[in-house]
PDB file of C-alpha atoms in Angstrom:
ATOM      1  CA  MET A   1     -13.440  98.763  -0.266  1.00  0.00           C
ATOM      2  CA  LYS A   2     -12.940 102.347   0.877  1.00  0.00           C
ATOM      3  CA  LYS A   3     -13.600 103.561   4.411  1.00  0.00           C
ATOM      4  CA  GLY A   4     -17.076 104.973   4.894  1.00  0.00           C
ATOM      5  CA  ALA A   5     -18.771 102.897   2.198  1.00  0.00           C
ATOM      6  CA  ILE A   6     -22.018 101.134   3.095  1.00  0.00           C
ATOM      7  CA  LYS A   7     -21.998  97.335   2.951  1.00  0.00           C
ATOM      8  CA  VAL A   8     -25.283  95.458   2.703  1.00  0.00           C
ATOM      9  CA  SER A   9     -24.812  91.809   3.647  1.00  0.00           C
ATOM     10  CA  VAL A  10     -27.360  89.098   2.947  1.00  0.00           C
ATOM     11  CA  LEU A  11     -26.495  86.062   5.075  1.00  0.00           C
ATOM     12  CA  TYR A  12     -28.144  82.674   4.495  1.00  0.00           C
ATOM     13  CA  PRO A  13     -28.164  80.550   7.711  1.00  0.00           C
ATOM     14  CA  ASN A  14     -27.152  76.946   7.233  1.00  0.00           C
ATOM     15  CA  LYS A  15     -29.911  74.775   8.735  1.00  0.00           C
ATOM     16  CA  ASN A  16     -31.274  71.274   8.266  1.00  0.00           C
ATOM     17  CA  GLY A  17     -33.657  70.968   5.348  1.00  0.00           C
ATOM     18  CA  LYS A  18     -32.584  74.254   3.850  1.00  0.00           C
ATOM     19  CA  THR A  19     -31.325  74.481   0.280  1.00  0.00           C
ATOM     20  CA  PHE A  20     -29.367  77.061  -1.660  1.00  0.00           C
ATOM     21  CA  ASP A  21     -28.685  76.989  -5.416  1.00  0.00           C
ATOM     22  CA  MET A  22     -25.276  78.672  -5.664  1.00  0.00           C
ATOM     23  CA  ASP A  23     -25.213  78.344  -9.451  1.00  0.00           C
ATOM     24  CA  TYR A  24     -28.515  80.225  -9.859  1.00  0.00           C
ATOM     25  CA  TYR A  25     -27.442  82.778  -7.258  1.00  0.00           C
ATOM     26  CA  CYS A  26     -24.125  83.608  -8.942  1.00  0.00           C
ATOM     27  CA  ASN A  27     -25.271  83.358 -12.546  1.00  0.00           C
ATOM     28  CA  LYS A  28     -28.842  84.666 -12.429  1.00  0.00           C
ATOM     29  CA  HIS A  29     -29.701  86.470  -9.181  1.00  0.00           C
ATOM     30  CA  VAL A  30     -26.563  88.552  -8.653  1.00  0.00           C
ATOM     31  CA  PRO A  31     -26.394  89.733 -12.310  1.00  0.00           C
ATOM     32  CA  MET A  32     -30.110  90.646 -12.143  1.00  0.00           C
ATOM     33  CA  VAL A  33     -29.579  92.643  -8.940  1.00  0.00           C
ATOM     34  CA  ALA A  34     -26.501  94.345 -10.408  1.00  0.00           C
ATOM     35  CA  GLY A  35     -28.493  95.270 -13.508  1.00  0.00           C
ATOM     36  CA  LEU A  36     -31.394  96.694 -11.489  1.00  0.00           C
ATOM     37  CA  LEU A  37     -29.253  98.705  -9.076  1.00  0.00           C
ATOM     38  CA  GLY A  38     -26.858  99.973 -11.730  1.00  0.00           C
ATOM     39  CA  ASP A  39     -24.140 102.483 -10.959  1.00  0.00           C
ATOM     40  CA  ASP A  40     -25.208 102.870  -7.337  1.00  0.00           C
ATOM     41  CA  VAL A  41     -23.459  99.557  -6.660  1.00  0.00           C
ATOM     42  CA  ILE A  42     -19.728 100.187  -6.203  1.00  0.00           C
ATOM     43  CA  GLY A  43     -18.794  96.599  -5.361  1.00  0.00           C
ATOM     44  CA  ALA A  44     -20.206  93.122  -4.877  1.00  0.00           C
ATOM     45  CA  SER A  45     -19.013  89.804  -3.511  1.00  0.00           C
ATOM     46  CA  VAL A  46     -20.381  86.326  -2.900  1.00  0.00           C
ATOM     47  CA  GLU A  47     -18.966  83.662  -0.598  1.00  0.00           C
ATOM     48  CA  LYS A  48     -19.824  79.998  -0.034  1.00  0.00           C
ATOM     49  CA  GLY A  49     -19.622  78.716   3.558  1.00  0.00           C
ATOM     50  CA  LEU A  50     -17.036  75.969   4.110  1.00  0.00           C
ATOM     51  CA  GLY A  51     -16.910  75.607   7.889  1.00  0.00           C
ATOM     52  CA  GLY A  52     -16.759  77.184  11.309  1.00  0.00           C
ATOM     53  CA  GLY A  53     -13.980  77.965  13.732  1.00  0.00           C
ATOM     54  CA  ALA A  54     -13.551  74.413  15.032  1.00  0.00           C
ATOM     55  CA  PRO A  55     -12.665  71.339  12.956  1.00  0.00           C
ATOM     56  CA  ASP A  56     -15.769  69.553  11.596  1.00  0.00           C
ATOM     57  CA  GLN A  57     -17.979  72.493  12.610  1.00  0.00           C
ATOM     58  CA  GLU A  58     -20.503  73.483   9.938  1.00  0.00           C
ATOM     59  CA  ALA A  59     -20.475  76.989   8.513  1.00  0.00           C
ATOM     60  CA  THR A  60     -22.981  79.302  10.202  1.00  0.00           C
ATOM     61  CA  TYR A  61     -23.965  80.610   6.771  1.00  0.00           C
ATOM     62  CA  ILE A  62     -24.285  78.484   3.651  1.00  0.00           C
ATOM     63  CA  ALA A  63     -23.787  81.623   1.551  1.00  0.00           C
ATOM     64  CA  MET A  64     -23.142  85.338   1.982  1.00  0.00           C
ATOM     65  CA  GLY A  65     -23.810  88.045  -0.574  1.00  0.00           C
ATOM     66  CA  ASN A  66     -22.532  91.592  -0.165  1.00  0.00           C
ATOM     67  CA  LEU A  67     -23.231  94.820  -2.010  1.00  0.00           C
ATOM     68  CA  TYR A  68     -21.389  98.095  -1.476  1.00  0.00           C
ATOM     69  CA  PHE A  69     -22.740 101.632  -1.888  1.00  0.00           C
ATOM     70  CA  GLU A  70     -21.299 105.129  -1.502  1.00  0.00           C
ATOM     71  CA  SER A  71     -23.843 106.032   1.177  1.00  0.00           C
ATOM     72  CA  MET A  72     -27.077 104.970   2.873  1.00  0.00           C
ATOM     73  CA  ALA A  73     -28.913 107.423   0.622  1.00  0.00           C
ATOM     74  CA  SER A  74     -27.463 105.754  -2.460  1.00  0.00           C
ATOM     75  CA  PHE A  75     -28.473 102.306  -1.178  1.00  0.00           C
ATOM     76  CA  GLU A  76     -32.019 103.363  -0.306  1.00  0.00           C
ATOM     77  CA  ASN A  77     -32.391 105.210  -3.597  1.00  0.00           C
ATOM     78  CA  ALA A  78     -31.274 102.188  -5.612  1.00  0.00           C
ATOM     79  CA  PHE A  79     -32.908  99.423  -3.601  1.00  0.00           C
ATOM     80  CA  GLY A  80     -36.318 100.915  -2.771  1.00  0.00           C
ATOM     81  CA  PRO A  81     -37.840 100.867  -6.262  1.00  0.00           C
ATOM     82  CA  ASN A  82     -36.403  97.373  -6.948  1.00  0.00           C
ATOM     83  CA  ALA A  83     -37.021  95.687  -3.601  1.00  0.00           C
ATOM     84  CA  ASP A  84     -40.082  93.706  -4.699  1.00  0.00           C
ATOM     85  CA  LYS A  85     -38.379  92.339  -7.807  1.00  0.00           C
ATOM     86  CA  ILE A  86     -35.207  91.383  -5.896  1.00  0.00           C
ATOM     87  CA  MET A  87     -36.986  89.812  -2.914  1.00  0.00           C
ATOM     88  CA  GLY A  88     -39.375  88.018  -5.274  1.00  0.00           C
ATOM     89  CA  ASP A  89     -36.461  86.155  -6.869  1.00  0.00           C
ATOM     90  CA  ILE A  90     -35.299  84.609  -3.565  1.00  0.00           C
ATOM     91  CA  PRO A  91     -37.600  81.516  -3.761  1.00  0.00           C
ATOM     92  CA  ASN A  92     -35.957  80.691  -7.103  1.00  0.00           C
ATOM     93  CA  TYR A  93     -32.702  79.752  -5.370  1.00  0.00           C
ATOM     94  CA  THR A  94     -33.381  79.109  -1.683  1.00  0.00           C
ATOM     95  CA  ASN A  95     -35.957  78.335   1.022  1.00  0.00           C
ATOM     96  CA  ILE A  96     -33.849  80.172   3.607  1.00  0.00           C
ATOM     97  CA  GLU A  97     -34.973  83.434   5.163  1.00  0.00           C
ATOM     98  CA  PRO A  98     -31.809  85.510   5.040  1.00  0.00           C
ATOM     99  CA  VAL A  99     -30.346  87.722   7.752  1.00  0.00           C
ATOM    100  CA  ILE A 100     -29.734  91.221   6.445  1.00  0.00           C
ATOM    101  CA  GLN A 101     -27.064  93.444   7.938  1.00  0.00           C
ATOM    102  CA  ILE A 102     -26.152  96.990   6.990  1.00  0.00           C
ATOM    103  CA  SER A 103     -22.633  98.013   7.953  1.00  0.00           C
ATOM    104  CA  GLU A 104     -20.135 100.814   7.519  1.00  0.00           C
ATOM    105  CA  VAL A 105     -16.711  99.960   6.134  1.00  0.00           C
ATOM    106  CA  MET A 106     -13.988 100.873   8.671  1.00  0.00           C
ATOM    107  CA  ILE A 107     -11.001  99.166   7.006  1.00  0.00           C
TER     108      ILE A 107
ATOM    109  CA  MET B   1     -11.199  89.549  -4.001  1.00  0.00           C
ATOM    110  CA  LYS B   2     -10.449  86.846  -6.524  1.00  0.00           C
ATOM    111  CA  LYS B   3     -12.539  83.727  -6.969  1.00  0.00           C
ATOM    112  CA  GLY B   4     -11.271  80.751  -4.974  1.00  0.00           C
ATOM    113  CA  ALA B   5      -9.663  82.780  -2.189  1.00  0.00           C
ATOM    114  CA  ILE B   6     -10.406  81.759   1.399  1.00  0.00           C
ATOM    115  CA  LYS B   7     -12.223  84.301   3.559  1.00  0.00           C
ATOM    116  CA  VAL B   8     -12.088  83.982   7.331  1.00  0.00           C
ATOM    117  CA  SER B   9     -14.848  86.038   8.942  1.00  0.00           C
ATOM    118  CA  VAL B  10     -14.965  86.891  12.628  1.00  0.00           C
ATOM    119  CA  LEU B  11     -18.472  88.081  13.473  1.00  0.00           C
ATOM    120  CA  TYR B  12     -19.282  89.747  16.819  1.00  0.00           C
ATOM    121  CA  PRO B  13     -22.976  89.276  17.761  1.00  0.00           C
ATOM    122  CA  ASN B  14     -24.700  92.400  19.032  1.00  0.00           C
ATOM    123  CA  LYS B  15     -26.274  91.550  22.392  1.00  0.00           C
ATOM    124  CA  ASN B  16     -27.330  93.363  25.547  1.00  0.00           C
ATOM    125  CA  GLY B  17     -24.434  94.019  27.914  1.00  0.00           C
ATOM    126  CA  LYS B  18     -21.825  93.301  25.282  1.00  0.00           C
ATOM    127  CA  THR B  19     -19.153  95.828  24.424  1.00  0.00           C
ATOM    128  CA  PHE B  20     -16.777  96.281  21.509  1.00  0.00           C
ATOM    129  CA  ASP B  21     -13.936  98.815  21.316  1.00  0.00           C
ATOM    130  CA  MET B  22     -13.801  99.587  17.593  1.00  0.00           C
ATOM    131  CA  ASP B  23     -10.887 101.996  18.045  1.00  0.00           C
ATOM    132  CA  TYR B  24      -8.710  99.335  19.699  1.00  0.00           C
ATOM    133  CA  TYR B  25      -9.823  96.746  17.156  1.00  0.00           C
ATOM    134  CA  CYS B  26      -8.908  98.860  14.108  1.00  0.00           C
ATOM    135  CA  ASN B  27      -5.784 100.489  15.485  1.00  0.00           C
ATOM    136  CA  LYS B  28      -4.254  97.767  17.655  1.00  0.00           C
ATOM    137  CA  HIS B  29      -5.762  94.316  17.052  1.00  0.00           C
ATOM    138  CA  VAL B  30      -5.967  94.260  13.258  1.00  0.00           C
ATOM    139  CA  PRO B  31      -2.430  95.666  12.749  1.00  0.00           C
ATOM    140  CA  MET B  32      -1.097  93.097  15.271  1.00  0.00           C
ATOM    141  CA  VAL B  33      -2.833  90.249  13.418  1.00  0.00           C
ATOM    142  CA  ALA B  34      -1.601  91.542  10.055  1.00  0.00           C
ATOM    143  CA  GLY B  35       1.932  91.704  11.414  1.00  0.00           C
ATOM    144  CA  LEU B  36       1.801  88.172  12.808  1.00  0.00           C
ATOM    145  CA  LEU B  37       0.272  86.575   9.708  1.00  0.00           C
ATOM    146  CA  GLY B  38       2.429  88.490   7.255  1.00  0.00           C
ATOM    147  CA  ASP B  39       2.348  87.806   3.542  1.00  0.00           C
ATOM    148  CA  ASP B  40      -0.131  84.949   3.892  1.00  0.00           C
ATOM    149  CA  VAL B  41      -2.846  87.593   4.292  1.00  0.00           C
ATOM    150  CA  ILE B  42      -3.887  88.817   0.838  1.00  0.00           C
ATOM    151  CA  GLY B  43      -6.674  91.116   2.045  1.00  0.00           C
ATOM    152  CA  ALA B  44      -8.462  92.381   5.140  1.00  0.00           C
ATOM    153  CA  SER B  45     -11.585  94.360   5.948  1.00  0.00           C
ATOM    154  CA  VAL B  46     -13.481  95.564   8.995  1.00  0.00           C
ATOM    155  CA  GLU B  47     -17.096  96.692   9.167  1.00  0.00           C
ATOM    156  CA  LYS B  48     -19.189  98.298  11.902  1.00  0.00           C
ATOM    157  CA  GLY B  49     -22.837  97.176  12.181  1.00  0.00           C
ATOM    158  CA  LEU B  50     -25.380  99.940  11.575  1.00  0.00           C
ATOM    159  CA  GLY B  51     -28.682  98.097  11.366  1.00  0.00           C
ATOM    160  CA  GLY B  52     -30.724  95.202  10.052  1.00  0.00           C
ATOM    161  CA  GLY B  53     -33.063  94.736   7.138  1.00  0.00           C
ATOM    162  CA  ALA B  54     -36.044  96.508   8.709  1.00  0.00           C
ATOM    163  CA  PRO B  55     -36.147 100.123   9.910  1.00  0.00           C
ATOM    164  CA  ASP B  56     -35.101 100.485  13.577  1.00  0.00           C
ATOM    165  CA  GLN B  57     -33.845  96.870  13.608  1.00  0.00           C
ATOM    166  CA  GLU B  58     -30.472  96.464  15.333  1.00  0.00           C
ATOM    167  CA  ALA B  59     -27.530  95.028  13.439  1.00  0.00           C
ATOM    168  CA  THR B  60     -27.052  91.304  14.031  1.00  0.00           C
ATOM    169  CA  TYR B  61     -23.318  91.908  14.368  1.00  0.00           C
ATOM    170  CA  ILE B  62     -21.763  94.895  16.103  1.00  0.00           C
ATOM    171  CA  ALA B  63     -18.577  94.320  14.084  1.00  0.00           C
ATOM    172  CA  MET B  64     -17.229  92.007  11.410  1.00  0.00           C
ATOM    173  CA  GLY B  65     -13.572  91.387  10.625  1.00  0.00           C
ATOM    174  CA  ASN B  66     -12.459  89.502   7.521  1.00  0.00           C
ATOM    175  CA  LEU B  67      -9.113  88.117   6.415  1.00  0.00           C
ATOM    176  CA  TYR B  68      -8.387  86.633   2.996  1.00  0.00           C
ATOM    177  CA  PHE B  69      -5.884  83.893   2.124  1.00  0.00           C
ATOM    178  CA  GLU B  70      -4.805  82.145  -1.077  1.00  0.00           C
ATOM    179  CA  SER B  71      -5.856  78.747   0.262  1.00  0.00           C
ATOM    180  CA  MET B  72      -6.904  76.830   3.367  1.00  0.00           C
ATOM    181  CA  ALA B  73      -3.317  75.598   3.671  1.00  0.00           C
ATOM    182  CA  SER B  74      -2.038  79.164   3.684  1.00  0.00           C
ATOM    183  CA  PHE B  75      -4.570  80.145   6.363  1.00  0.00           C
ATOM    184  CA  GLU B  76      -3.769  77.166   8.588  1.00  0.00           C
ATOM    185  CA  ASN B  77      -0.054  77.656   8.107  1.00  0.00           C
ATOM    186  CA  ALA B  78      -0.251  81.334   9.089  1.00  0.00           C
ATOM    187  CA  PHE B  79      -2.858  81.143  11.834  1.00  0.00           C
ATOM    188  CA  GLY B  80      -1.849  77.976  13.697  1.00  0.00           C
ATOM    189  CA  PRO B  81       1.394  79.225  15.265  1.00  0.00           C
ATOM    190  CA  ASN B  82      -0.212  82.594  16.139  1.00  0.00           C
ATOM    191  CA  ALA B  83      -3.656  81.464  17.320  1.00  0.00           C
ATOM    192  CA  ASP B  84      -2.923  81.818  21.047  1.00  0.00           C
ATOM    193  CA  LYS B  85      -1.541  85.339  20.686  1.00  0.00           C
ATOM    194  CA  ILE B  86      -4.448  86.478  18.487  1.00  0.00           C
ATOM    195  CA  MET B  87      -7.202  84.889  20.589  1.00  0.00           C
ATOM    196  CA  GLY B  88      -5.544  86.181  23.753  1.00  0.00           C
ATOM    197  CA  ASP B  89      -5.974  89.770  22.574  1.00  0.00           C
ATOM    198  CA  ILE B  90      -9.770  89.481  22.226  1.00  0.00           C
ATOM    199  CA  PRO B  91     -10.567  90.405  25.877  1.00  0.00           C
ATOM    200  CA  ASN B  92      -8.696  93.687  25.294  1.00  0.00           C
ATOM    201  CA  TYR B  93     -11.487  94.958  23.025  1.00  0.00           C
ATOM    202  CA  THR B  94     -14.633  92.920  23.633  1.00  0.00           C
ATOM    203  CA  ASN B  95     -16.533  90.567  25.959  1.00  0.00           C
ATOM    204  CA  ILE B  96     -18.280  88.981  22.963  1.00  0.00           C
ATOM    205  CA  GLU B  97     -17.589  85.414  21.905  1.00  0.00           C
ATOM    206  CA  PRO B  98     -17.290  85.758  18.137  1.00  0.00           C
ATOM    207  CA  VAL B  99     -18.776  83.521  15.460  1.00  0.00           C
ATOM    208  CA  ILE B 100     -16.095  82.318  13.066  1.00  0.00           C
ATOM    209  CA  GLN B 101     -16.919  81.384   9.504  1.00  0.00           C
ATOM    210  CA  ILE B 102     -14.582  80.103   6.804  1.00  0.00           C
ATOM    211  CA  SER B 103     -15.796  80.687   3.263  1.00  0.00           C
ATOM    212  CA  GLU B 104     -14.705  80.389  -0.338  1.00  0.00           C
ATOM    213  CA  VAL B 105     -14.927  83.466  -2.533  1.00  0.00           C
ATOM    214  CA  MET B 106     -17.272  82.821  -5.479  1.00  0.00           C
ATOM    215  CA  ILE B 107     -17.579  86.398  -6.808  1.00  0.00           C
TER     216      ILE B 107
END
C-alpha cells in the first residue's frame, strides 16, 4: 500500500469463550462492506491468527481485518453513512468486541 | 498479499512514558531487517497509529510493522539465525515491549 494511505484495522481479541466465524466474515461480511463503501476502499486484507511470538503462545487476535483509504476524509465519507449497517452485522459472525485502530501507512 | 502467506506483525502498544522513534524504525531498523532476512521476505509494511474507533480515542498501537513470508518454514528459516541481531536493535528506537502475532493471510 502506498505511503500516506489510511489503514483502518479491526482486531478481534482471542479470549476464552469467544467465537469467530471466519467463513462468514470472508464470504459475507467483507464483500458486504466492500459493496457499501465502494470506490473509497483502495485495498482490503483479512488475516487469521495462528500464534504469538513464543512457541505454544496463542495469537493475541483471532482475526484481523484491514481496509485502506486515500485519506481520513475518504474513510469518514464512506463509513459514516454505512456504520450502522456494518456494525449491525458483527453479531452474525462473532461475540467479540473488536479493537479498532486507525493508522497512516509509512512503508 | 496472496492467500496463504504468513504475516508476522510486531505491534507496539501506546502507553504513557513509552517512546518510539519512527524515523529510526523506517530508515534504519526495517532496512536492516530486510537485508538480514533477504529473499525470504515477500512483503513488508509499517504503519503509524493515529487513533482508535471513537473520536479523541488514542491508537492502541503507536506503530505496527509487518513482514510477509511464503510459509512458516520460510519465516523460521530466515528469522532464527538473525533473531538476536534484530531483537537487539529494538532498544535503539523504543522502550516498548512489542506484541508479536503470527497470522495467515485469508484475503
